[in-house]
Coordinates of C-alpha atoms and ligand atoms in Angstrom, one line a residue:
M30 CA 68.5 -18.8 -82.1
V31 CA 70.4 -21.7 -81.8
I32 CA 67.7 -23.9 -84.5
E33 CA 64.6 -22.2 -86.9
I34 CA 60.9 -23.6 -85.0
P35 CA 58.4 -23.3 -87.9
K36 CA 56.1 -21.2 -86.9
D37 CA 52.8 -23.9 -87.6
H38 CA 54.6 -26.5 -84.8
P39 CA 51.8 -27.0 -82.3
R40 CA 54.3 -26.5 -79.5
Y41 CA 56.1 -23.3 -80.8
E42 CA 55.7 -21.0 -77.7
S43 CA 57.8 -23.8 -75.5
L44 CA 59.9 -25.0 -77.8
V45 CA 61.6 -21.0 -78.4
I46 CA 61.6 -20.9 -75.0
R47 CA 63.5 -24.3 -74.7
E48 CA 65.6 -23.0 -77.2
K49 CA 66.1 -19.2 -75.3
I50 CA 67.6 -21.9 -72.2
I51 CA 69.9 -23.1 -74.2
E52 CA 71.1 -20.1 -75.5
G53 CA 71.3 -19.0 -72.5
M54 CA 73.6 -22.0 -71.3
H55 CA 75.8 -21.2 -74.4
Q56 CA 75.9 -17.3 -73.8
K57 CA 77.4 -18.8 -69.4
I58 CA 73.8 -17.0 -68.4
V59 CA 72.5 -20.3 -67.1
A60 CA 74.0 -22.9 -65.1
E61 CA 74.0 -26.2 -66.6
A62 CA 71.3 -27.2 -63.8
G63 CA 68.8 -24.8 -64.6
L64 CA 68.3 -27.2 -67.8
I65 CA 66.8 -29.9 -65.8
A66 CA 65.1 -27.0 -63.9
H67 CA 63.2 -25.6 -66.6
G68 CA 62.7 -29.8 -68.2
R69 CA 60.9 -30.0 -64.7
G70 CA 58.7 -27.0 -65.1
E71 CA 58.0 -27.8 -68.7
A72 CA 56.6 -31.5 -67.5
F73 CA 53.5 -28.7 -65.1
D74 CA 53.4 -27.0 -67.4
Y75 CA 52.0 -29.4 -70.3
I76 CA 49.2 -31.1 -67.7
L77 CA 48.4 -27.0 -67.7
G78 CA 48.3 -27.0 -71.5
E79 CA 50.7 -24.5 -71.7
V80 CA 48.6 -21.0 -71.0
T81 CA 47.2 -19.6 -67.8
P82 CA 44.6 -20.7 -66.3
P83 CA 42.4 -18.6 -64.3
F84 CA 43.4 -19.5 -61.1
A85 CA 47.0 -18.2 -61.8
L86 CA 45.6 -14.6 -63.1
N87 CA 44.3 -14.6 -58.9
Q88 CA 47.5 -15.9 -57.7
E89 CA 49.5 -13.2 -59.0
K90 CA 46.6 -10.0 -58.7
L91 CA 47.6 -11.6 -54.9
A92 CA 50.9 -10.9 -55.7
V93 CA 51.1 -7.7 -57.3
I94 CA 49.4 -6.5 -53.8
T95 CA 51.5 -8.3 -51.5
L96 CA 54.4 -6.4 -53.1
L97 CA 52.6 -3.4 -53.5
R98 CA 51.9 -2.9 -49.9
A99 CA 55.4 -4.8 -48.8
K100 CA 58.0 -1.7 -47.5
N101 CA 61.3 -2.7 -48.8
P102 CA 60.5 -5.2 -51.9
V103 CA 63.3 -7.1 -53.6
I104 CA 63.3 -9.3 -57.0
S105 CA 65.9 -12.4 -56.9
V106 CA 67.2 -13.2 -60.1
N107 CA 68.7 -16.2 -61.3
G108 CA 69.7 -17.2 -64.5
N109 CA 66.5 -19.4 -65.6
V110 CA 65.0 -16.0 -65.0
A111 CA 66.7 -13.5 -66.5
A112 CA 67.5 -16.0 -70.2
L113 CA 63.4 -16.3 -70.1
C114 CA 61.7 -12.5 -69.3
S115 CA 64.7 -10.0 -68.1
K116 CA 62.5 -7.6 -70.3
E117 CA 59.7 -8.4 -67.7
I118 CA 61.2 -8.5 -64.4
V119 CA 63.4 -5.3 -65.2
Q120 CA 59.8 -3.6 -65.9
L121 CA 58.2 -4.7 -63.1
S122 CA 61.4 -4.0 -60.4
Q123 CA 60.7 -0.1 -62.0
I124 CA 56.9 -0.4 -61.4
L125 CA 57.0 -2.0 -58.3
N126 CA 60.0 0.0 -56.7
A127 CA 61.8 -3.5 -56.1
P128 CA 65.0 -3.3 -56.5
L129 CA 66.7 -6.3 -58.5
E130 CA 69.4 -8.5 -56.9
I131 CA 71.3 -11.5 -58.8
N132 CA 71.4 -14.4 -55.9
L133 CA 73.1 -17.4 -57.5
F134 CA 72.6 -21.6 -56.7
Y135 CA 76.1 -21.6 -58.7
R136 CA 78.0 -18.8 -58.0
K137 CA 80.0 -17.5 -60.9
P138 CA 81.8 -14.6 -61.3
E139 CA 81.7 -14.8 -65.1
R140 CA 77.6 -15.7 -64.5
E141 CA 77.3 -12.7 -62.6
I142 CA 78.2 -10.6 -65.1
A143 CA 76.5 -12.1 -67.7
I144 CA 73.6 -11.9 -65.9
K145 CA 74.3 -8.5 -64.9
D146 CA 74.9 -7.8 -69.1
V147 CA 71.3 -8.8 -70.0
L148 CA 69.5 -6.5 -67.4
T149 CA 71.3 -3.5 -68.0
K150 CA 70.0 -4.2 -71.5
A151 CA 67.1 -4.6 -70.9
G152 CA 66.9 -1.6 -68.6
A153 CA 68.1 -1.9 -65.2
L154 CA 69.6 1.0 -63.8
Q155 CA 71.0 -0.6 -60.5
I156 CA 71.5 -4.2 -59.7
Y157 CA 72.3 -5.7 -56.4
G158 CA 74.3 -9.0 -55.5
I159 CA 77.7 -8.4 -57.4
D160 CA 79.4 -6.0 -55.0
P161 CA 81.3 -7.6 -52.8
R162 CA 81.3 -4.9 -50.3
N163 CA 77.6 -4.8 -49.6
Q164 CA 77.8 -9.4 -49.5
K165 CA 75.8 -10.4 -45.9
S166 CA 75.2 -13.8 -44.6
I167 CA 71.9 -15.5 -44.1
P168 CA 73.0 -18.1 -41.6
E169 CA 69.7 -20.6 -42.2
I170 CA 70.9 -21.1 -45.5
S171 CA 73.8 -23.9 -46.0
H172 CA 74.9 -23.3 -49.8
Q173 CA 76.3 -19.9 -51.2
R174 CA 72.8 -18.6 -51.6
R175 CA 73.3 -17.8 -48.4
I176 CA 75.3 -14.6 -49.4
V177 CA 72.7 -11.8 -50.0
D178 CA 72.7 -7.8 -50.1
S179 CA 72.6 -5.8 -47.7
R180 CA 70.7 -3.6 -49.1
G181 CA 68.6 -6.0 -51.2
I182 CA 66.9 -9.5 -49.4
A183 CA 69.0 -8.3 -46.4
R184 CA 66.8 -5.7 -45.5
S185 CA 63.5 -6.2 -47.0
D186 CA 60.6 -7.7 -45.8
C187 CA 59.4 -9.6 -49.0
V188 CA 61.4 -11.2 -51.7
F189 CA 60.0 -12.0 -55.1
V190 CA 61.6 -15.2 -56.4
P191 CA 60.4 -16.2 -59.5
L192 CA 62.2 -19.3 -59.5
E193 CA 63.8 -20.5 -56.5
D194 CA 64.6 -23.5 -54.6
G195 CA 62.6 -25.1 -51.6
D196 CA 65.5 -24.5 -48.4
R197 CA 66.2 -21.2 -49.7
A198 CA 62.2 -20.5 -49.4
M199 CA 61.6 -21.4 -46.0
A200 CA 65.0 -20.2 -45.1
L201 CA 63.7 -16.7 -46.5
R202 CA 60.2 -17.6 -44.5
N203 CA 61.9 -18.6 -41.5
L204 CA 63.7 -14.9 -41.3
G205 CA 59.9 -13.7 -41.1
K206 CA 60.4 -12.1 -44.7
D207 CA 57.2 -12.5 -46.9
V208 CA 58.0 -14.6 -50.0
V209 CA 56.0 -14.4 -53.6
A210 CA 57.6 -17.5 -56.0
V211 CA 56.7 -18.4 -59.1
D212 CA 56.8 -22.5 -59.8
L213 CA 54.8 -24.5 -62.3
N214 CA 54.9 -27.4 -59.7
P215 CA 52.4 -26.7 -57.2
L216 CA 54.0 -29.8 -55.2
S217 CA 57.4 -28.4 -54.9
R218 CA 58.7 -27.1 -51.6
T219 CA 59.4 -24.0 -52.9
S220 CA 55.1 -23.7 -53.7
L221 CA 54.1 -24.9 -50.6
A222 CA 56.6 -22.7 -48.6
A223 CA 55.7 -18.8 -50.0
T224 CA 53.3 -16.7 -48.9
V225 CA 51.8 -16.3 -52.6
S226 CA 52.6 -18.8 -54.8
I227 CA 51.7 -18.3 -58.5
T228 CA 51.7 -21.7 -60.4
N229 CA 52.7 -20.7 -63.9
N230 CA 55.4 -20.4 -66.2
I231 CA 57.6 -17.7 -65.7
T232 CA 57.6 -16.4 -69.3
R233 CA 53.5 -16.0 -69.0
A234 CA 53.5 -14.9 -65.1
T235 CA 56.0 -12.3 -65.7
T236 CA 54.0 -10.4 -69.1
E237 CA 50.9 -11.0 -66.9
L238 CA 52.6 -9.5 -63.4
V239 CA 53.5 -6.2 -65.2
N240 CA 49.7 -5.7 -66.6
F241 CA 48.5 -6.2 -63.0
A242 CA 51.3 -3.7 -61.5
K243 CA 50.6 -1.2 -63.9
N244 CA 47.0 -1.3 -62.9
F245 CA 47.2 -1.6 -59.4
S246 CA 49.9 0.4 -58.7
K247 CA 47.1 3.7 -59.2
M248 CA 44.7 1.8 -56.5
N249 CA 45.2 3.0 -53.0
I250 CA 46.0 1.2 -50.2
Q251 CA 42.1 0.6 -49.2
E252 CA 41.2 -0.3 -52.5
L253 CA 43.8 -3.6 -52.8
E254 CA 43.4 -4.4 -49.1
E255 CA 39.8 -5.0 -50.7
E256 CA 41.2 -7.2 -53.6
K257 CA 43.4 -8.9 -51.2
K258 CA 40.3 -10.2 -48.7
L259 CA 39.4 -12.4 -52.3
L260 CA 42.0 -14.2 -52.8
N261 CA 43.7 -16.4 -50.4
N262 CA 47.3 -18.2 -51.2
E263 CA 46.3 -21.7 -49.6
T264 CA 42.9 -22.0 -51.8
L265 CA 44.1 -21.1 -54.5
L266 CA 47.3 -23.3 -54.7
Q267 CA 45.1 -26.3 -53.9
E268 CA 42.4 -25.0 -57.0
A269 CA 45.9 -25.1 -59.2
L270 CA 46.5 -29.2 -58.1
K271 CA 42.3 -29.5 -58.3
F272 CA 42.6 -27.6 -62.3
M273 CA 45.9 -30.4 -62.6
S274 CA 44.1 -33.5 -61.8
S275 CA 40.7 -33.0 -63.6
R276 CA 42.8 -32.0 -66.9
L277 CA 44.2 -35.4 -66.7
E278 CA 40.6 -37.0 -65.8
E279 CA 39.5 -35.3 -68.9
L280 CA 42.3 -36.3 -71.3
A281 CA 42.1 -40.0 -69.4
S282 CA 38.6 -39.8 -70.8
D283 CA 39.1 -38.5 -74.3
Q284 CA 38.3 -40.8 -77.0
K285 CA 41.4 -40.0 -78.9
Y286 CA 43.7 -41.1 -76.3
L287 CA 42.2 -44.2 -75.8
Ligands
ATP16 P1 61.9 -27.8 -54.5 O1 63.4 -27.7 -53.6 O2 60.9 -26.4 -54.3 O3 61.0 -29.1 -53.5 P2 62.8 -28.5 -56.5 O4 64.0 -29.5 -56.1 O5 62.1 -29.3 -58.5 O6 61.8 -28.0 -55.7 P3 64.2 -27.0 -58.4 O7 65.0 -27.9 -59.1 O8 65.9 -25.9 -57.3 O9 63.5 -27.1 -57.5 O10 63.3 -25.6 -59.1 C1 63.1 -26.7 -60.1 C2 61.8 -26.3 -60.1 O11 61.6 -24.7 -61.0 C3 60.8 -27.1 -60.6 O12 59.9 -26.8 -59.4 C4 60.0 -26.9 -61.7 O13 58.4 -26.8 -62.0 C5 59.4 -24.9 -61.9 N1 60.2 -24.1 -62.7 C6 61.1 -24.4 -64.1 N2 61.0 -23.5 -65.0 C7 59.9 -23.3 -64.8 C8 59.3 -22.4 -65.4 N3 60.0 -21.7 -66.9 N4 58.4 -21.2 -65.0 C9 57.7 -21.7 -63.5 N5 58.3 -22.5 -63.2 C10 59.7 -23.6 -63.4

């Protein structure tokens, strides 16, 4: 850690996460732009109260069911994800039987290697996305992220993209793939384009997803479908926005803020 955060600091968790991102940048895992993206996420997390709200748990359940029901699920990993939750992402990959694929907006060989090392340290046995012999291009995307792995995203029917940019989420949908995204901003193009959107901090969401995945992977198809019937992505995304708006209203009428 770059600086020592006092444990009694009221926003301890948030500051520890921020330090991890900064450290990730020094280790070449996180791109400079990743810091800015993180800041945008922090602003929305502040409104959530920096805890997982009930609607997000339901979004996470729907995400796990969608990934378990997919034929070829894949987990796309970028620098921020690797810096913040590599252990949980590797666990999720093992439970869901979904390979990991490094896919970067700011593609640089040293970043790919740094991310590969972090994932390997966290227990990953196979990592797609870095072997040039298996590269395939998705014409729908105009920047470097168009390059995907022929064994991973190219042939998948469902991609878990924990932190994604809107263009790519939409391109993956246009290719007929399901997209499961984590994005604290319920208004982002990613949140709106995804088949399942999780409006939560990636650090909390991945821990909770691992727990749901452990439980749901023991269920049969019928039980999963019964659970799924109770959950609707659009309704849950609306709930996310309503939650944020009513929390702001509550805070606005709280005497201590006047
Ligand atoms: P879009 O292209 O989807 O409309 P954007 O331009 O904001 O949105 P990016 O800048 O590519 O997208 O990505 C940043 C997104 O990631 C933001 O919407 C932000 O809320 C989200 N984000 C950043 N850090 C986290 C985090 N730790 N957990 C969850 N979401 C996060």
